[in-house]
């Protein structure tokens, strides 16, 4: 995993409220890139260790220190319950939320005494520095805070700011949920190869490495992916015959459109669930 070329100005204190798969992936990447573990505290009911040198608590025993960056990494449905006890302890703290479907206004209602609130939606490839972090800042987020947030997320991969928070669920459907959809495609490709008579292991290996190589090639090219597809599809050839199936009106584009809409709409529903739990 590549390390950032520039030195990172790590927060003096980083507090994780919850540390599930996504928050854990972010923390692991930051530690790999040089975040001093003694600056990190994780609050999780289980008290389970996270990484060597990282302090783990089952609950906060007092207000957080001034200047602490607080990452909210629990389930969005838990917002109301957790905020009841946590909000008084976060007075003035900068909140960095990765709660899916929970807008800044709702976070402000839950934590009225906090400082600036920033939203981030990462995806799991952040663990290897190849992820996407979608960011949106509170109205009071300063240019310096935006720069610091972007610098913090840079080791995770691509950073995309959204000025219009209404698009957050749509962006999450593409980048946040997207890896799972790609994994399904890889599995489907391997299964189709098996149906054509290839061995299970061989078909799985070819599908996985093919997708990896194609993604790297697309990322390194100035040519749009649709043009790259056409460039390798000779008229009357095997690739063109397969593309003609994918390009049907009810083919891949339609299926992906429906997939993203379903994911986006679930983000809206999650926000409604978290409001009911408040």
Tab-separated table of C-alpha atoms in Angstrom:
chain	number	residue	atom	x	y	z
A	1	UNK	CA	0.000	0.000	0.000
A	2	UNK	CA	1.463	3.305	-1.113
A	3	UNK	CA	2.204	5.940	1.518
A	4	UNK	CA	1.425	9.659	1.031
A	5	UNK	CA	4.305	11.655	-0.409
A	6	UNK	CA	3.696	14.665	1.824
A	7	UNK	CA	3.779	14.790	5.608
A	8	UNK	CA	0.335	14.881	7.207
A	9	UNK	CA	-0.617	17.287	9.970
A	10	UNK	CA	-2.436	14.770	12.156
A	11	UNK	CA	-4.994	15.977	14.730
A	12	UNK	CA	-3.573	16.286	18.245
A	13	UNK	CA	-6.487	14.203	19.541
A	14	UNK	CA	-8.756	11.927	17.528
A	15	UNK	CA	-11.742	10.361	19.275
A	16	UNK	CA	-13.721	7.561	17.608
A	17	UNK	CA	-17.260	7.024	18.848
A	18	UNK	CA	-17.719	3.525	17.503
A	19	UNK	CA	-15.210	1.686	15.334
A	20	UNK	CA	-16.947	-0.724	12.979
A	21	UNK	CA	-15.816	-1.861	9.539
A	22	UNK	CA	-15.671	1.554	7.898
A	23	UNK	CA	-14.269	3.561	10.795
A	24	UNK	CA	-11.831	0.720	11.446
A	25	UNK	CA	-10.648	0.787	7.829
A	26	UNK	CA	-10.032	4.543	8.033
A	27	UNK	CA	-8.153	4.237	11.308
A	28	UNK	CA	-6.025	1.353	10.057
A	29	UNK	CA	-5.009	3.332	6.974
A	30	UNK	CA	-4.179	6.426	9.016
A	31	UNK	CA	-2.064	4.376	11.417
A	32	UNK	CA	-0.236	2.823	8.456
A	33	UNK	CA	0.463	6.339	7.175
A	34	UNK	CA	1.973	7.539	10.430
A	35	UNK	CA	-0.861	8.666	12.713
A	36	UNK	CA	0.605	8.331	16.242
A	37	UNK	CA	-1.615	5.750	17.996
A	38	UNK	CA	-1.275	7.539	21.332
A	39	UNK	CA	-3.330	10.399	19.859
A	40	UNK	CA	-6.292	8.093	19.248
A	41	UNK	CA	-9.038	7.044	21.648
A	42	UNK	CA	-11.820	4.675	20.641
A	43	UNK	CA	-15.080	4.405	22.568
A	44	UNK	CA	-16.862	1.109	21.998
A	45	UNK	CA	-19.142	-0.793	24.414
A	46	UNK	CA	-17.252	-4.055	23.889
A	47	UNK	CA	-13.939	-2.549	24.964
A	48	UNK	CA	-12.295	-4.719	22.296
A	49	UNK	CA	-8.763	-3.672	21.348
A	50	UNK	CA	-8.328	-1.876	18.029
A	51	UNK	CA	-4.589	-1.523	17.410
A	52	UNK	CA	-1.426	-1.422	19.455
A	53	UNK	CA	-1.087	1.879	21.298
A	54	UNK	CA	-4.683	2.994	20.714
A	55	UNK	CA	-6.616	3.692	23.918
A	56	UNK	CA	-10.019	1.952	24.080
A	57	UNK	CA	-12.810	2.952	26.471
A	58	UNK	CA	-16.246	1.451	27.004
A	59	UNK	CA	-17.654	4.941	27.650
A	60	UNK	CA	-16.512	8.525	28.105
A	61	UNK	CA	-15.953	9.538	31.696
A	62	UNK	CA	-15.935	13.316	31.113
A	63	UNK	CA	-15.953	16.141	28.549
A	64	UNK	CA	-13.565	15.821	25.609
A	65	UNK	CA	-10.524	18.066	25.550
A	66	UNK	CA	-10.618	21.234	23.481
A	67	UNK	CA	-9.353	20.710	19.937
A	68	UNK	CA	-10.402	17.043	19.761
A	69	UNK	CA	-11.661	15.797	16.404
A	70	UNK	CA	-14.566	13.449	17.115
A	71	UNK	CA	-15.377	10.819	14.491
A	72	UNK	CA	-18.927	9.503	14.723
A	73	UNK	CA	-18.719	5.911	13.508
A	74	UNK	CA	-21.721	4.121	15.023
A	75	UNK	CA	-24.923	2.983	13.291
A	76	UNK	CA	-27.163	5.898	12.243
A	77	UNK	CA	-30.144	4.300	13.998
A	78	UNK	CA	-28.256	4.727	17.291
A	79	UNK	CA	-27.938	8.510	16.955
A	80	UNK	CA	-30.764	9.463	19.319
A	81	UNK	CA	-29.725	7.039	22.046
A	82	UNK	CA	-26.025	7.878	21.900
A	83	UNK	CA	-26.513	11.645	21.622
A	84	UNK	CA	-28.463	11.764	24.876
A	85	UNK	CA	-25.375	10.934	26.920
A	86	UNK	CA	-22.689	12.085	24.497
A	87	UNK	CA	-23.874	15.565	23.476
A	88	UNK	CA	-23.063	17.318	26.776
A	89	UNK	CA	-19.513	15.949	26.617
A	90	UNK	CA	-18.755	17.298	23.132
A	91	UNK	CA	-19.193	21.014	23.730
A	92	UNK	CA	-17.136	22.900	21.161
A	93	UNK	CA	-15.680	19.749	19.576
A	94	UNK	CA	-15.423	19.366	15.806
A	95	UNK	CA	-17.588	16.459	14.687
A	96	UNK	CA	-16.595	14.290	11.724
A	97	UNK	CA	-19.573	12.079	10.893
A	98	UNK	CA	-19.581	8.971	8.704
A	99	UNK	CA	-23.202	8.172	9.600
A	100	UNK	CA	-25.016	7.164	6.423
A	101	UNK	CA	-28.100	9.203	5.631
A	102	UNK	CA	-27.790	11.638	8.546
A	103	UNK	CA	-27.622	15.282	7.341
A	104	UNK	CA	-25.769	18.100	9.077
A	105	UNK	CA	-28.988	19.698	10.348
A	106	UNK	CA	-29.954	16.501	12.138
A	107	UNK	CA	-26.478	16.181	13.631
A	108	UNK	CA	-26.716	19.788	14.813
A	109	UNK	CA	-30.029	19.027	16.515
A	110	UNK	CA	-28.478	16.001	18.211
A	111	UNK	CA	-25.281	17.819	19.248
A	112	UNK	CA	-26.334	21.480	19.671
A	113	UNK	CA	-23.258	22.448	21.693
A	114	UNK	CA	-20.672	21.007	19.325
A	115	UNK	CA	-18.421	23.055	17.090
A	116	UNK	CA	-18.143	22.605	13.338
A	117	UNK	CA	-19.817	19.536	11.842
A	118	UNK	CA	-18.373	17.775	8.804
A	119	UNK	CA	-19.879	14.823	6.945
A	120	UNK	CA	-17.800	12.163	5.258
A	121	UNK	CA	-18.854	9.055	3.385
A	122	UNK	CA	-15.856	6.816	2.688
A	123	UNK	CA	-15.827	3.397	1.063
A	124	UNK	CA	-13.933	0.284	2.133
A	125	UNK	CA	-10.995	0.641	-0.309
A	126	UNK	CA	-9.850	3.548	1.886
A	127	UNK	CA	-8.067	0.796	3.807
A	128	UNK	CA	-5.505	0.535	0.993
A	129	UNK	CA	-5.531	4.212	0.041
A	130	UNK	CA	-7.670	3.582	-3.054
A	131	UNK	CA	-11.020	4.685	-1.705
A	132	UNK	CA	-13.316	7.661	-2.177
A	133	UNK	CA	-14.214	10.103	0.609
A	134	UNK	CA	-17.258	12.285	-0.071
A	135	UNK	CA	-17.202	15.425	2.075
A	136	UNK	CA	-19.707	18.113	3.002
A	137	UNK	CA	-19.112	20.880	5.507
A	138	UNK	CA	-21.327	22.761	7.914
A	139	UNK	CA	-22.010	26.390	6.970
A	140	UNK	CA	-19.562	27.519	9.648
A	141	UNK	CA	-16.728	25.330	8.379
A	142	UNK	CA	-13.794	27.625	7.648
A	143	UNK	CA	-11.471	27.348	4.671
A	144	UNK	CA	-8.749	26.147	7.043
A	145	UNK	CA	-11.004	23.409	8.440
A	146	UNK	CA	-11.908	22.291	4.925
A	147	UNK	CA	-8.232	22.144	3.987
A	148	UNK	CA	-7.390	20.190	7.135
A	149	UNK	CA	-10.237	17.757	6.504
A	150	UNK	CA	-9.180	17.241	2.903
A	151	UNK	CA	-5.578	16.645	4.006
A	152	UNK	CA	-6.754	14.093	6.572
A	153	UNK	CA	-8.768	12.210	3.947
A	154	UNK	CA	-6.136	12.421	1.194
A	155	UNK	CA	-4.265	9.266	2.373
A	156	UNK	CA	-7.537	7.369	1.982
A	157	UNK	CA	-7.777	8.041	-1.784
A	158	UNK	CA	-9.895	10.409	-3.855
A	159	UNK	CA	-11.546	13.294	-1.992
A	160	UNK	CA	-14.745	14.809	-3.413
A	161	UNK	CA	-16.465	17.836	-1.833
A	162	UNK	CA	-20.218	18.314	-2.287
A	163	UNK	CA	-21.540	21.827	-1.761
A	164	UNK	CA	-25.115	20.577	-2.184
A	165	UNK	CA	-25.833	18.174	0.674
A	166	UNK	CA	-28.988	17.006	-1.112
A	167	UNK	CA	-26.700	15.042	-3.454
A	168	UNK	CA	-24.983	13.183	-0.624
A	169	UNK	CA	-27.124	10.049	-0.873
A	170	UNK	CA	-26.632	9.918	-4.647
A	171	UNK	CA	-22.851	10.210	-4.263
A	172	UNK	CA	-22.920	7.577	-1.527
A	173	UNK	CA	-24.782	5.203	-3.830
A	174	UNK	CA	-22.034	5.557	-6.439
A	175	UNK	CA	-18.890	5.612	-4.305
A	176	UNK	CA	-19.918	4.285	-0.906
A	177	UNK	CA	-22.040	1.351	-2.076
A	178	UNK	CA	-20.211	0.920	-5.378
A	179	UNK	CA	-17.516	-1.512	-4.171
A	180	UNK	CA	-20.187	-4.039	-3.162
A	181	UNK	CA	-21.741	-3.754	-6.617
A	182	UNK	CA	-18.346	-4.322	-8.245
A	183	UNK	CA	-17.768	-7.381	-6.036
A	184	UNK	CA	-21.103	-8.757	-7.208
A	185	UNK	CA	-20.073	-8.155	-10.828
A	186	UNK	CA	-16.791	-10.018	-10.288
A	187	UNK	CA	-18.661	-12.925	-8.744
A	188	UNK	CA	-21.220	-12.954	-11.576
A	189	UNK	CA	-18.445	-12.890	-14.167
A	190	UNK	CA	-16.734	-15.841	-12.501
A	191	UNK	CA	-20.027	-17.737	-12.259
A	192	UNK	CA	-20.725	-17.156	-15.968
A	193	UNK	CA	-17.264	-18.512	-16.759
A	194	UNK	CA	-18.019	-21.615	-14.734
A	195	UNK	CA	-21.274	-22.032	-16.650
A	196	UNK	CA	-19.213	-22.069	-19.846
A	197	UNK	CA	-17.150	-24.967	-18.506
A	198	UNK	CA	-14.182	-23.237	-16.836
A	199	UNK	CA	-13.025	-24.575	-13.496
A	200	UNK	CA	-14.239	-22.748	-10.387
A	201	UNK	CA	-10.824	-21.570	-9.205
A	202	UNK	CA	-9.558	-20.601	-12.655
A	203	UNK	CA	-12.696	-18.657	-13.518
A	204	UNK	CA	-12.599	-16.796	-10.182
A	205	UNK	CA	-8.918	-15.891	-10.653
A	206	UNK	CA	-9.413	-14.643	-14.187
A	207	UNK	CA	-12.468	-12.559	-13.283
A	208	UNK	CA	-10.738	-10.911	-10.329
A	209	UNK	CA	-7.464	-10.092	-12.073
A	210	UNK	CA	-9.246	-8.969	-15.232
A	211	UNK	CA	-11.339	-6.436	-13.291
A	212	UNK	CA	-8.275	-5.224	-11.393
A	213	UNK	CA	-6.305	-4.726	-14.610
A	214	UNK	CA	-9.203	-3.069	-16.430
A	215	UNK	CA	-9.765	-0.647	-13.537
A	216	UNK	CA	-6.081	0.269	-13.372
A	217	UNK	CA	-6.005	0.798	-17.143
A	218	UNK	CA	-9.110	2.994	-17.039
A	219	UNK	CA	-7.716	5.057	-14.161
A	220	UNK	CA	-4.439	5.597	-16.004
A	221	UNK	CA	-6.038	6.537	-19.333
A	222	UNK	CA	-7.312	9.875	-20.616
A	223	UNK	CA	-9.874	8.024	-22.723
A	224	UNK	CA	-13.413	7.713	-21.289
A	225	UNK	CA	-14.370	4.134	-20.309
A	226	UNK	CA	-17.137	3.930	-22.930
A	227	UNK	CA	-14.619	4.765	-25.651
A	228	UNK	CA	-12.147	2.250	-24.231
A	229	UNK	CA	-14.840	-0.436	-24.469
A	230	UNK	CA	-15.566	0.433	-28.094
A	231	UNK	CA	-11.848	0.489	-28.902
A	232	UNK	CA	-11.456	-3.190	-28.009
A	233	UNK	CA	-14.726	-4.268	-29.632
A	234	UNK	CA	-14.110	-5.036	-33.298
A	235	UNK	CA	-17.154	-5.110	-35.561
A	236	UNK	CA	-18.475	-8.648	-35.734
A	237	UNK	CA	-16.070	-9.839	-33.042
A	238	UNK	CA	-16.567	-11.599	-29.700
A	239	UNK	CA	-16.352	-8.468	-27.554
A	240	UNK	CA	-18.869	-6.576	-29.679
A	241	UNK	CA	-21.287	-9.483	-29.500
A	242	UNK	CA	-21.100	-9.413	-25.706
A	243	UNK	CA	-21.399	-5.617	-25.531
A	244	UNK	CA	-24.536	-5.787	-27.640
A	245	UNK	CA	-26.137	-7.798	-24.828
A	246	UNK	CA	-24.991	-5.369	-22.126
A	247	UNK	CA	-26.124	-2.391	-24.216
A	248	UNK	CA	-29.723	-3.528	-24.594
A	249	UNK	CA	-32.361	-1.084	-23.242
A	250	UNK	CA	-32.935	-3.435	-20.295
A	251	UNK	CA	-29.232	-4.279	-19.999
A	252	UNK	CA	-26.398	-3.114	-17.774
A	253	UNK	CA	-27.085	0.653	-17.839
A	254	UNK	CA	-30.719	0.116	-16.836
A	255	UNK	CA	-29.779	-2.368	-14.112
A	256	UNK	CA	-27.108	-0.086	-12.624
A	257	UNK	CA	-29.473	2.886	-12.723
A	258	UNK	CA	-32.068	0.904	-10.765
A	259	UNK	CA	-29.381	-0.324	-8.354
A	260	UNK	CA	-28.158	3.191	-7.550
A	261	UNK	CA	-31.670	4.554	-7.174
A	262	UNK	CA	-32.503	1.798	-4.689
A	263	UNK	CA	-29.337	2.536	-2.703
A	264	UNK	CA	-29.985	6.290	-2.736
A	265	UNK	CA	-33.581	5.853	-1.610
A	266	UNK	CA	-32.396	3.653	1.254
A	267	UNK	CA	-30.174	6.517	2.379
A	268	UNK	CA	-33.246	8.729	2.578
A	269	UNK	CA	-35.061	6.026	4.550
A	270	UNK	CA	-32.146	5.665	6.965
A	271	UNK	CA	-32.282	9.382	7.674
A	272	UNK	CA	-35.987	9.044	8.461
A	273	UNK	CA	-35.300	6.093	10.795
A	274	UNK	CA	-32.614	8.027	12.656
A	275	UNK	CA	-34.997	10.989	13.099
A	276	UNK	CA	-37.664	8.682	14.569
A	277	UNK	CA	-35.077	7.314	17.001
A	278	UNK	CA	-34.211	10.827	18.258
